[in-house]
XYZ file of C-alpha atoms in Angstrom:
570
model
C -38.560 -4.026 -22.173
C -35.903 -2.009 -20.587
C -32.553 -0.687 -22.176
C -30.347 -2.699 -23.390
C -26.760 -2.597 -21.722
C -23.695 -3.814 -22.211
C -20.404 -4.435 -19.817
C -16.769 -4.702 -21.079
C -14.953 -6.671 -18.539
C -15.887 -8.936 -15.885
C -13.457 -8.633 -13.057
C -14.319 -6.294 -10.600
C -16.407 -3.450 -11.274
C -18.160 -4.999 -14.644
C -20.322 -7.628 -12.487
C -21.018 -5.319 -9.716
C -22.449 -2.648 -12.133
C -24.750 -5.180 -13.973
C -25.802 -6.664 -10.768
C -27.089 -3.574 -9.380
C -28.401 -2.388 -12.141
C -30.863 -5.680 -11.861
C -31.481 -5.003 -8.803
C -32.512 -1.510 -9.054
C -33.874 -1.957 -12.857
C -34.972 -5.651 -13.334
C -36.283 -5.222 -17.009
C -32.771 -3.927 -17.974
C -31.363 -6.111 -21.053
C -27.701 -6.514 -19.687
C -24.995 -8.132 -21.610
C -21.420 -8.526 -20.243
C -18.320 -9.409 -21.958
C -14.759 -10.586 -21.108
C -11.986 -12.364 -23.041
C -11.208 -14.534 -20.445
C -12.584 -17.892 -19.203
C -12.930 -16.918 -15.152
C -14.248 -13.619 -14.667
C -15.470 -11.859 -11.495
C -12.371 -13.134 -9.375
C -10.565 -11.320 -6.437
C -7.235 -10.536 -8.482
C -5.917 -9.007 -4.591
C -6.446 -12.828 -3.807
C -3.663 -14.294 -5.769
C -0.790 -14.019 -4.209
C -2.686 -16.161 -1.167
C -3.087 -18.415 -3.684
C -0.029 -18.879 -4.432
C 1.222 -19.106 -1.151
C -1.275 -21.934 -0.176
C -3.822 -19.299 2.375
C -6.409 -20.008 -0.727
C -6.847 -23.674 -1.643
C -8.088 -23.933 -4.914
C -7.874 -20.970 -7.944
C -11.669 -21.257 -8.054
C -12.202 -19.914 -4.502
C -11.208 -16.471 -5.953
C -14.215 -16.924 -7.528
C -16.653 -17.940 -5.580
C -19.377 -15.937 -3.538
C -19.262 -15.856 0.280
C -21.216 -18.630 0.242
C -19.516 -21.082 -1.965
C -21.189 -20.516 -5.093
C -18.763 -19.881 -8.257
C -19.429 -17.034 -10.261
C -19.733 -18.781 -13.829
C -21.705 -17.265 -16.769
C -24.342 -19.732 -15.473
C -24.356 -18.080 -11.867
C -25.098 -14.685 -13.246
C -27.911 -15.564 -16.153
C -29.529 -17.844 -13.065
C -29.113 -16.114 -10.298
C -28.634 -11.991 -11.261
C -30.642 -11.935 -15.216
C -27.945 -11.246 -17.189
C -26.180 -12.597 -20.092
C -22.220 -13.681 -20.086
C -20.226 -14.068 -22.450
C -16.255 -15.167 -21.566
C -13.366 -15.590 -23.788
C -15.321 -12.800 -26.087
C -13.572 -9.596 -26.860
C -15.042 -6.276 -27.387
C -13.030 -5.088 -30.709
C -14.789 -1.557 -31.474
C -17.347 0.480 -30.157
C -18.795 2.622 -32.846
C -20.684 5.845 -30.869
C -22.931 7.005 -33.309
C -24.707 4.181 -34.032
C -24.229 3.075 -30.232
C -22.983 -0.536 -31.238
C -20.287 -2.929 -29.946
C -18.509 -5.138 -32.069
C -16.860 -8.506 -30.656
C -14.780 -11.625 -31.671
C -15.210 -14.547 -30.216
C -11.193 -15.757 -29.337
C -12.029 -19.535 -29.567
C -14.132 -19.562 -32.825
C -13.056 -16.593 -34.448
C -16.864 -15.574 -34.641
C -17.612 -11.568 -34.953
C -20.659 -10.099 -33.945
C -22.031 -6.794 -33.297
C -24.267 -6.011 -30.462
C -26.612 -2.412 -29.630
C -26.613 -0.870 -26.529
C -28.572 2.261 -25.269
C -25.686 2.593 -22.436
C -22.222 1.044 -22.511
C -19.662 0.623 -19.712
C -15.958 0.087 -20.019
C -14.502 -1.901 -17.065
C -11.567 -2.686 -19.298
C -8.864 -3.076 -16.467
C -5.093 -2.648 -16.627
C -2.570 -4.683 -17.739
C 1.064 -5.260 -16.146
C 3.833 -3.200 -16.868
C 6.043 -5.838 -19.835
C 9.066 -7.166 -18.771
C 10.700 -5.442 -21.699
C 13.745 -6.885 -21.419
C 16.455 -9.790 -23.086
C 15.070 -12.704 -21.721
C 11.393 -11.777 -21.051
C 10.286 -14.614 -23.530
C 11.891 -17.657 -20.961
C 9.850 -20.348 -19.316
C 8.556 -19.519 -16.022
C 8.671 -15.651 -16.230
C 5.354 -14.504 -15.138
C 3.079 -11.033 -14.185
C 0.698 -11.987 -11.032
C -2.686 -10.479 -12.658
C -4.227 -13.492 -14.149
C -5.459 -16.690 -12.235
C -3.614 -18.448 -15.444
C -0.459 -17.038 -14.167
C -1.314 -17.745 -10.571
C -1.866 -21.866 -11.169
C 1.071 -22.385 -13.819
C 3.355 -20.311 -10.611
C 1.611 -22.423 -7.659
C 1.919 -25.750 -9.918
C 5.740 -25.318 -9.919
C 5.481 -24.588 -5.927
C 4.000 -27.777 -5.138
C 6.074 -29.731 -7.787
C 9.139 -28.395 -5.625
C 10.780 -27.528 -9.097
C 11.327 -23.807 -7.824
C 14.893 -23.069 -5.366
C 15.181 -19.636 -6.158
C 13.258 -16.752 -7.386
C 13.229 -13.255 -8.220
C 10.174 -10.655 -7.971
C 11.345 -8.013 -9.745
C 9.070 -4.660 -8.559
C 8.633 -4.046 -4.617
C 5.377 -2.535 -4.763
C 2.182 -4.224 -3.155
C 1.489 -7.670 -5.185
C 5.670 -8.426 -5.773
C 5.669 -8.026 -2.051
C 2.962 -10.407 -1.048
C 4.521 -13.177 -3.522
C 7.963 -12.711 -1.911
C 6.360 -13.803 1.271
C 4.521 -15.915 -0.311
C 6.999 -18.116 -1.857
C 9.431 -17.759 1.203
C 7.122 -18.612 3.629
C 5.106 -21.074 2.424
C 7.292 -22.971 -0.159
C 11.001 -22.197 1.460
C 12.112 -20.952 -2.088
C 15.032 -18.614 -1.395
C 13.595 -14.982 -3.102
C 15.078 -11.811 -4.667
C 13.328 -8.808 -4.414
C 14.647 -5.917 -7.110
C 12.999 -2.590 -6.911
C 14.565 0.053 -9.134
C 13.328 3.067 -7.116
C 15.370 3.533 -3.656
C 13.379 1.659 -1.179
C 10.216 -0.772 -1.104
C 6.431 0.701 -1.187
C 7.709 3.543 -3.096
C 5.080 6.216 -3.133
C 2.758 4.801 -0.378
C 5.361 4.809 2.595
C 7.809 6.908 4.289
C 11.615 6.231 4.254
C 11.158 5.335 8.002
C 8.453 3.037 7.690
C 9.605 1.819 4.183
C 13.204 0.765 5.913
C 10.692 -1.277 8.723
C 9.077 -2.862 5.728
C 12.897 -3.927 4.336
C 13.922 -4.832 7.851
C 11.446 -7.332 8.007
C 11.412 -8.597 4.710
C 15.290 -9.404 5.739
C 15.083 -10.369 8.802
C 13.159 -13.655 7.299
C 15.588 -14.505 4.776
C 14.146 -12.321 1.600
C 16.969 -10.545 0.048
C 16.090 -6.971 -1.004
C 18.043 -4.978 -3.863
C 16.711 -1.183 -4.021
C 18.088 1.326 -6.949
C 18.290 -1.574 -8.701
C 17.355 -1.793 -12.668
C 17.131 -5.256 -13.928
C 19.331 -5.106 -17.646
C 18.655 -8.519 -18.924
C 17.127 -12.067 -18.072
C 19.147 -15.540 -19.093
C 18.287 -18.791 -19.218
C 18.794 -22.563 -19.623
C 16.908 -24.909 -21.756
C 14.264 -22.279 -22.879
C 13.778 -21.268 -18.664
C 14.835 -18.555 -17.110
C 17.910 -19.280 -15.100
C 19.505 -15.730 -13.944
C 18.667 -12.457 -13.409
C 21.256 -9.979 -14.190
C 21.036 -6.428 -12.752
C 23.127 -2.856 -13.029
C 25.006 -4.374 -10.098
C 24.921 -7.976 -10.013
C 23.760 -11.654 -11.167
C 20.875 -13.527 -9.160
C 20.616 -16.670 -9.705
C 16.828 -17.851 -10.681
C 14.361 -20.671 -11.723
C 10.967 -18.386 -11.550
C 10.911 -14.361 -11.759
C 7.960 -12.478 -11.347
C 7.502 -9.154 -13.018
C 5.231 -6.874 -10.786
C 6.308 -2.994 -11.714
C 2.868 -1.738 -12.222
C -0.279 -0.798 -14.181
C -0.998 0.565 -17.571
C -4.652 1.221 -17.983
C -6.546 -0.645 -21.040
C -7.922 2.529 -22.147
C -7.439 1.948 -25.901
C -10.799 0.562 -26.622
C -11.718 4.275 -25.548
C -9.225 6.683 -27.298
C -10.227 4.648 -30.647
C -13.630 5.269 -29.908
C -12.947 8.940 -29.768
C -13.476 9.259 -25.702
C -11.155 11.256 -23.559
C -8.400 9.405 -22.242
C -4.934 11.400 -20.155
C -2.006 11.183 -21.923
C -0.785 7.590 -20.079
C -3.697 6.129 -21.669
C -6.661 6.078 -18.057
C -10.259 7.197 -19.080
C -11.509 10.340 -17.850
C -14.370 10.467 -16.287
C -17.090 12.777 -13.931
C -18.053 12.503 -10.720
C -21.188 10.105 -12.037
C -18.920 7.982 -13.646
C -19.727 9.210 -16.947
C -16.922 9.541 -19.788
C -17.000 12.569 -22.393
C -20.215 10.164 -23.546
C -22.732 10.515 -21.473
C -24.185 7.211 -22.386
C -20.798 5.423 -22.279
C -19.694 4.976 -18.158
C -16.211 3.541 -17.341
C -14.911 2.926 -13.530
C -11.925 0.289 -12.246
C -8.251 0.375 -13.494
C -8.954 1.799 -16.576
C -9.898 5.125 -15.330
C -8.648 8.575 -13.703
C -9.773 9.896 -10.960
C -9.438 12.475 -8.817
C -7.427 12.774 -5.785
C -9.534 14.755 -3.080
C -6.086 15.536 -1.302
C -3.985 17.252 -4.244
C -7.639 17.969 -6.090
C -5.556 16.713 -9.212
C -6.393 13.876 -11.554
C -4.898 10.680 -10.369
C -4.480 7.085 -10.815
C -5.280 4.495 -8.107
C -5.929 0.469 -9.528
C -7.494 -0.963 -6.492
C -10.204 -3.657 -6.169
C -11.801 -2.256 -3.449
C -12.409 1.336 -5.006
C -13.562 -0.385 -8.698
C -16.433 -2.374 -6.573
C -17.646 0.849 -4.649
C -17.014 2.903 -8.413
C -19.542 -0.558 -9.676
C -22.183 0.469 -7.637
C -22.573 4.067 -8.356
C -22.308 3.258 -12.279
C -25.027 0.403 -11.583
C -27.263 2.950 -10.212
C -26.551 5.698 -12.589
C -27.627 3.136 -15.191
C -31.251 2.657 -13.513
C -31.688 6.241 -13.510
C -29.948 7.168 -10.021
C -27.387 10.028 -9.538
C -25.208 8.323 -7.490
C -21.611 10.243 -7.181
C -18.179 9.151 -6.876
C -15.915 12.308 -5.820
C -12.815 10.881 -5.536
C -9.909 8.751 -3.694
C -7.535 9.515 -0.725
C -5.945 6.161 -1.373
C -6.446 3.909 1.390
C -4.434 0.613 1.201
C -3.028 -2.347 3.217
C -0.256 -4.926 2.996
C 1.096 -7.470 4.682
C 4.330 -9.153 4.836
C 6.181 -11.254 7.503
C 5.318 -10.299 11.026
C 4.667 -6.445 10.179
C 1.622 -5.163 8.497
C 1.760 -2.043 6.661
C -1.288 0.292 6.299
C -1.601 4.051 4.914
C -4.030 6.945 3.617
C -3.130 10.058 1.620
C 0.101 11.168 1.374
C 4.145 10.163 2.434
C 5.837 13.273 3.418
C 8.201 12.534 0.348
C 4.973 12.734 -1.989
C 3.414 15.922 -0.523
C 6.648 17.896 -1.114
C 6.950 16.787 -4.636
C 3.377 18.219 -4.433
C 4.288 21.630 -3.010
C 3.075 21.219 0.471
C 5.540 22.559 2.905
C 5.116 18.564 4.650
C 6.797 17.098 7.621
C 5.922 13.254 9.041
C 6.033 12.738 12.817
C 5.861 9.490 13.844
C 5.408 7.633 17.013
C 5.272 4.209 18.261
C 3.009 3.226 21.086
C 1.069 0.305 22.589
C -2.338 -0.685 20.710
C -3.914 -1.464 24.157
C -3.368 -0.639 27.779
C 0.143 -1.070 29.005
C -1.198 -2.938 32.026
C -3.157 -5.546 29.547
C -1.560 -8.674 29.084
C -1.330 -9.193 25.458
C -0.318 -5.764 23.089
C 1.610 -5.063 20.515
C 4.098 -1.743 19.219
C 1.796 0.401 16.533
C 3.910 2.697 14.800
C 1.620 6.079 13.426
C 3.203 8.392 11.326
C 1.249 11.564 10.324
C 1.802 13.747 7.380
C 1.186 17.445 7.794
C 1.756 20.920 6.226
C 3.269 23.384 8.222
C 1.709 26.631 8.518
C -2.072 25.558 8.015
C -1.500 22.123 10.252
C -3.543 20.383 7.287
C -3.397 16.772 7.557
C -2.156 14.736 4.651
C -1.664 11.499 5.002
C -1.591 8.572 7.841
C 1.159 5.733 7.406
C 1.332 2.925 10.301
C 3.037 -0.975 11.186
C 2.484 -3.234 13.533
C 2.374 -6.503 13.848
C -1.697 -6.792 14.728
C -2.880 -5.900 11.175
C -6.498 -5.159 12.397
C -5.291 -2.785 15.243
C -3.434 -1.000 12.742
C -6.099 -0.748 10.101
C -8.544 0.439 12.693
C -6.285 3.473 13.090
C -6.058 4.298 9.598
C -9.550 3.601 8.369
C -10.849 7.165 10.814
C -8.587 9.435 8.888
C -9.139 8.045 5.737
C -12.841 9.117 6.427
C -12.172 12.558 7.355
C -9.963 12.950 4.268
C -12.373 12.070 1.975
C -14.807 14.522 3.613
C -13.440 17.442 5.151
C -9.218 18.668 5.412
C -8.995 17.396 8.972
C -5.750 19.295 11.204
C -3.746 18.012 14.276
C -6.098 19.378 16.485
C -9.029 16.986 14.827
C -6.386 13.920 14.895
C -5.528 15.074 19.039
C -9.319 15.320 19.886
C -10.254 12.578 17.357
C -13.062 10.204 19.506
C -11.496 6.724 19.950
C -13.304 3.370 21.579
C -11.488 2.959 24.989
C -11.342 -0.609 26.821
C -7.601 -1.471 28.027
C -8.254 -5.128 25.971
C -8.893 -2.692 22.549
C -6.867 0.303 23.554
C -4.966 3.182 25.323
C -7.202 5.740 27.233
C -4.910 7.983 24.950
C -5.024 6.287 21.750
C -2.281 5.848 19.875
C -3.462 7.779 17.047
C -4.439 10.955 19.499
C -0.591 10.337 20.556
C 0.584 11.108 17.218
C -1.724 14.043 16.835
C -0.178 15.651 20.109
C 2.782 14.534 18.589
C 2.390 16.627 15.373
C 1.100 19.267 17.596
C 4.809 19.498 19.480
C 6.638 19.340 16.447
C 5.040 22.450 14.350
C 4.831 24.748 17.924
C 8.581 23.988 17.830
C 8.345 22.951 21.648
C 11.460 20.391 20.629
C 13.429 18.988 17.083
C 12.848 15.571 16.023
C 15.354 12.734 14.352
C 13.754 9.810 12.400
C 15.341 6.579 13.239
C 17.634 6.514 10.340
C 19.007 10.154 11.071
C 19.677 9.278 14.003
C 21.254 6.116 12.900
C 23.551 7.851 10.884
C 24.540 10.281 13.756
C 25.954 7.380 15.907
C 27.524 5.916 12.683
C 29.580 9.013 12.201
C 29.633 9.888 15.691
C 33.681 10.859 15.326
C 32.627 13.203 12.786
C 29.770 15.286 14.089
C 30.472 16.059 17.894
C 26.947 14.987 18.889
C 26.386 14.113 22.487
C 24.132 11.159 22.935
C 21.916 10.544 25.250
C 19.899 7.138 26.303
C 16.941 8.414 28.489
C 15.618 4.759 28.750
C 15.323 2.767 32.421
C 19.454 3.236 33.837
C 19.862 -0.368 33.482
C 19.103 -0.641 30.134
C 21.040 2.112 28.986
C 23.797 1.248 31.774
C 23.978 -2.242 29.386
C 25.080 -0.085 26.483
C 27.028 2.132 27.301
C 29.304 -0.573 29.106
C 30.426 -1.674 25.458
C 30.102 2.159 24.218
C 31.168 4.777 26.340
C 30.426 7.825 24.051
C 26.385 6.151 24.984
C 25.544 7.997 27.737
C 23.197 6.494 30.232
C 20.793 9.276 31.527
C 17.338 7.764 32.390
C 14.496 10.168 32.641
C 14.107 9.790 36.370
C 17.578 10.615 36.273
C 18.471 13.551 34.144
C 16.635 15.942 36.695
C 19.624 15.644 38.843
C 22.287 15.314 36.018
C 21.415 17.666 33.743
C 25.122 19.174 34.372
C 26.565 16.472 33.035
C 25.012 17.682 29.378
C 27.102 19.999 27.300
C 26.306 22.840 26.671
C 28.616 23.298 23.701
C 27.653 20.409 21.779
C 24.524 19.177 20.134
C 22.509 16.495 22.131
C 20.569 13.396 20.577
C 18.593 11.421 22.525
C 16.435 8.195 22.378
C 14.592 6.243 24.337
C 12.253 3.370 23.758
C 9.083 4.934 22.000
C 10.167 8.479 22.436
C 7.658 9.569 24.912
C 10.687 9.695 27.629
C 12.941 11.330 25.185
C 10.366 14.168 24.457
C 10.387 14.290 28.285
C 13.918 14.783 28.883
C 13.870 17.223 25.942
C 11.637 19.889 27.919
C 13.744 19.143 31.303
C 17.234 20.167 29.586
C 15.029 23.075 28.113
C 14.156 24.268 31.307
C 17.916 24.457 32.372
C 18.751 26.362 29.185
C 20.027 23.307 27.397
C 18.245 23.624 23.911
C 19.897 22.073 21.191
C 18.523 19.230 21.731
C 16.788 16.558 19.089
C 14.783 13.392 19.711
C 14.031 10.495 18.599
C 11.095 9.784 16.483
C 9.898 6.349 17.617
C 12.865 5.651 19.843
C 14.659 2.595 19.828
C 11.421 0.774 18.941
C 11.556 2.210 15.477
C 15.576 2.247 15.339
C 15.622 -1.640 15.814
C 12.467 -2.304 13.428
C 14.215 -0.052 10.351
C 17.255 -2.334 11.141
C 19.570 -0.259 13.619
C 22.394 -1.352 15.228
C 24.235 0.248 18.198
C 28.046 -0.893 17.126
């Protein structure tokens, strides 16, 4: 007989350790428990749920093939025992046993293992607030959650709502609930934009822009004070700096890891509670493992311990446990943090660092962004991607990749190449420039958008011109009374002919154009320009230059990114 194992938690990484375990180690004795009646579900799922992409709760957990993933499913079909609504109260190390209530009968047990592993999860951040105890105020972790909140959707008993948290999962309910259901939705983030952390202020406003533009309001450096209600239901949601009317709020304002089952077992846990762990998954135990939410781990970019509760990395973190446990050495050396989103008609995609985040870091960090066409300008159908790259300044390191567009697979297919070099080598410009690409004009550009941005980068820190983001310049045109800036619109002469009719201070110079009117610039004055993408602009830039006009800055991204972050020539 083989050793006897047991898992603690069945969501993620739990089942995909004990499965390949089996696989590798058939004779293993595995035992897994979990205090909850569905296990092994795609918690990233649930907000599709609710929003009616995913039918029925159950289809969260089901296999590829339409087979649900029941106790039965895994003794049948994978060897190994389950044991739901059964929780894991102590683990006592030295005489390597497990004790466990069951939460229906109130029957204790205690069970031996020769190796244990913690896939213990997180839980939600509490909505500790006045209020938090109403009717229909809900986290979106639990499938529980998920049917009560999609019950009230299709009963039409929800008109407004509030997400309270503008991170990943509050995001995909707002949509969720606007789109689908037509409820009218509040989103209340308390840091100063949404995505905080995994997105630029540029890209961050494009994410607001479009949650707006399709009736979601948005209230950032907001802190929500107090919940009231009506009839034992939350009614109203009362911020810092106003009242929002509500009949469903959904906290969503992060993780805690469940790492408590740990520190009382005497393992080493960080001081906000995640399990610490090697590269082999191991905890300070070397017959205890732990992997998913619950854990630390480090981040290959800052080479600092980090946190990163994603599905996706606890079922890759599964598999090297599930080997380790048959006697493998499998590593895992770290994250990069690679992640996806998407809202309205943008998607949203990023590895590594924001420029914001590596200079709270200590990396001297500038983003550069562009926007460009995902295929061949002469092919019928494309669509605007937006690249930003993170870099440091002197050693031209690359940090982090941000993108949107509204084709979420052309997007991910630029971000998914960096996030491969991070996690293996620190990649520069010049290996983002030269970076191989597939080339067909129905995939792509024969210079690829993300070899655009690399050039891009490359401009910027040779200092062969000075760069605006879209909301700097923005804010130059707002106070354009106040700041003696001369702008410039190096876009086709008709369309910047069309503006400058309404505003004469816009001054129509098209690129073909500025090579004979490059007198008409000051020389006294700063200059601004934009132009659609920024390509022209960059253009124009090294034409003034080479008539001695050099205080000159474009624009990051152009109009494209000055209309998608919400900008308004008025």
């Amino acid at each position: 007989m083989g050793q006897k194992i047991i898992v603690v938690g069945g969501v993620a990484l739990g089942p995909k350790a004990a499965c390949r375990c089996m696989r590798l180690a058939p004779d293993s004795e595995i035992t897994l428990f979990d205090e909850n009646s569905l296990i092994s579900y795609g918690g990233c799922g649930i907000p599709f749920f609710v929003g009616g992409d995913v039918d029925n709760v159950k289809e969260l957990c089901s296999t590829p093939y339409q087979t649900l993933r029941d106790p039965s499913y895994f003794r049948d079909m994978k060897g190994f025992e389950v044991k739901t609504n059964t929780r894991v109260t102590a683990v006592d190390r030295k005489a390597k046993t497990v004790s466990t209530k069951n939460l229906l009968t109130g029957e204790e047990a205690t069970y031996p293992y020769d190796k244990l592993v913690l896939a213990t999860g997180a839980r939600p951040r509490p909505a500790d607030v006045p209020g938090a105890e109403l009717k229909n105020v809900f986290t979106l972790t639990k499938l529980e959650a998920a049917d009560a909140i999609r019950h009230l959707m299709e009963g039409r008993k929800v008109d407004s709502a509030v997400v309270v948290g503008g991170g990943f999962i509050g995001l995909e309910a707002a949509v969720a609930m606007a789109d689908q259901w037509g409820v009218k939705v509040s989103v209340v983030e308390m840091m100063d934009q949404v995505l905080p952390g995994v997105l630029s202020k540029t890209l961050s406003d494009m994410a607001r822009h479009d949650l707006e533009s399709n009736d979601v309001s948005v209230f950032t450096g907001e802190k929500v004070l107090r919940m009231e209600g009506a009839d034992g239901k939350v009614a109203k949601v009362v911020t810092d700096k106003r009242e929002i009317e509500a009949q469903l709020v959904i906290y969503s304002t992060g993780f805690l890891p469940n790492g408590q089952l740990a520190k009382d077992a005497g393992l080493e846990v960080t001081s906000r509670g995640a399990i610490v762990v090697n590269e082999y998954m191991q905890t300070s135990d070397p017959d205890i493992y732990a992997g998913g939410d619950c854990c630390s781990i480090k981040n290959l970019i800052t080479n600092e311990q980090g946190y990163l509760p994603l599905g996706s990395m606890a079922n890759r973190q599964g598999r090297v446990i599930g080997t380790n446990l048959a006697g493998g050495s499998a590593t895992f050396k770290g994250y990069v943090g690679t992640w996806a989103v998407k809202l309205f008609k943008k998607a949203f995609c990023g590895v590594g660092m924001t420029p914001e985040m590596a200079r709270r870091s200590g990396f001297d960090a500038i983003g550069v962004l562009v926007e460009q066409l995902d295929k061949a300008h002469f092919y019928p159908q494309h669509d605007i991607t937006a690249l930003e790259l993170v870099v440091e300044k002197g050693t031209k390191r690359v940090l982090g990749l941000q993108g949107s567009s509204a084709n979420p697979d052309a997007l991910k297919a630029r971000i998914d190449p960096v996030a491969a070099l991070l996690q293996h080598i620190k990649p520069t410009v010049e290996d983002i420039s030269t970076l191989e690409a597939a080339y067909a004009p129905p995939f792509a550009a024969a210079m690829d958008v993300i070899n655009a941005v690399g050039n891009a980068a490359e401009n910027v820190l040779e200092g062969r011109c000075q760069v605006l983001t879209a909301g700097e310049f923005a804010e130059l045109w707002k106070n354009r009374d106040k700041n003696n800036y001369f702008f410039i619109d190096a876009r086709p002469q008709k369309a910047g002919d069309a503006v400058q009719a309404k505003h004469p201070d816009w001054h129509a110079i098209s690129l073909e154009a500025i090579h004979t009117r490059w007198k008409e610039v000051p020389t006294d004055r700063p200059v601004a320009i934009i132009c659609n993408t920024g390509l022209r602009s960059y253009d124009a830039v090294l034409c003034l230059a080479r008539h001695g006009i050099t205080n000159v800055k474009h624009t990051m991204g152009g109009m494209q990114a000055f209309l998608a972050t919400g900008g308004e020539v008025k």
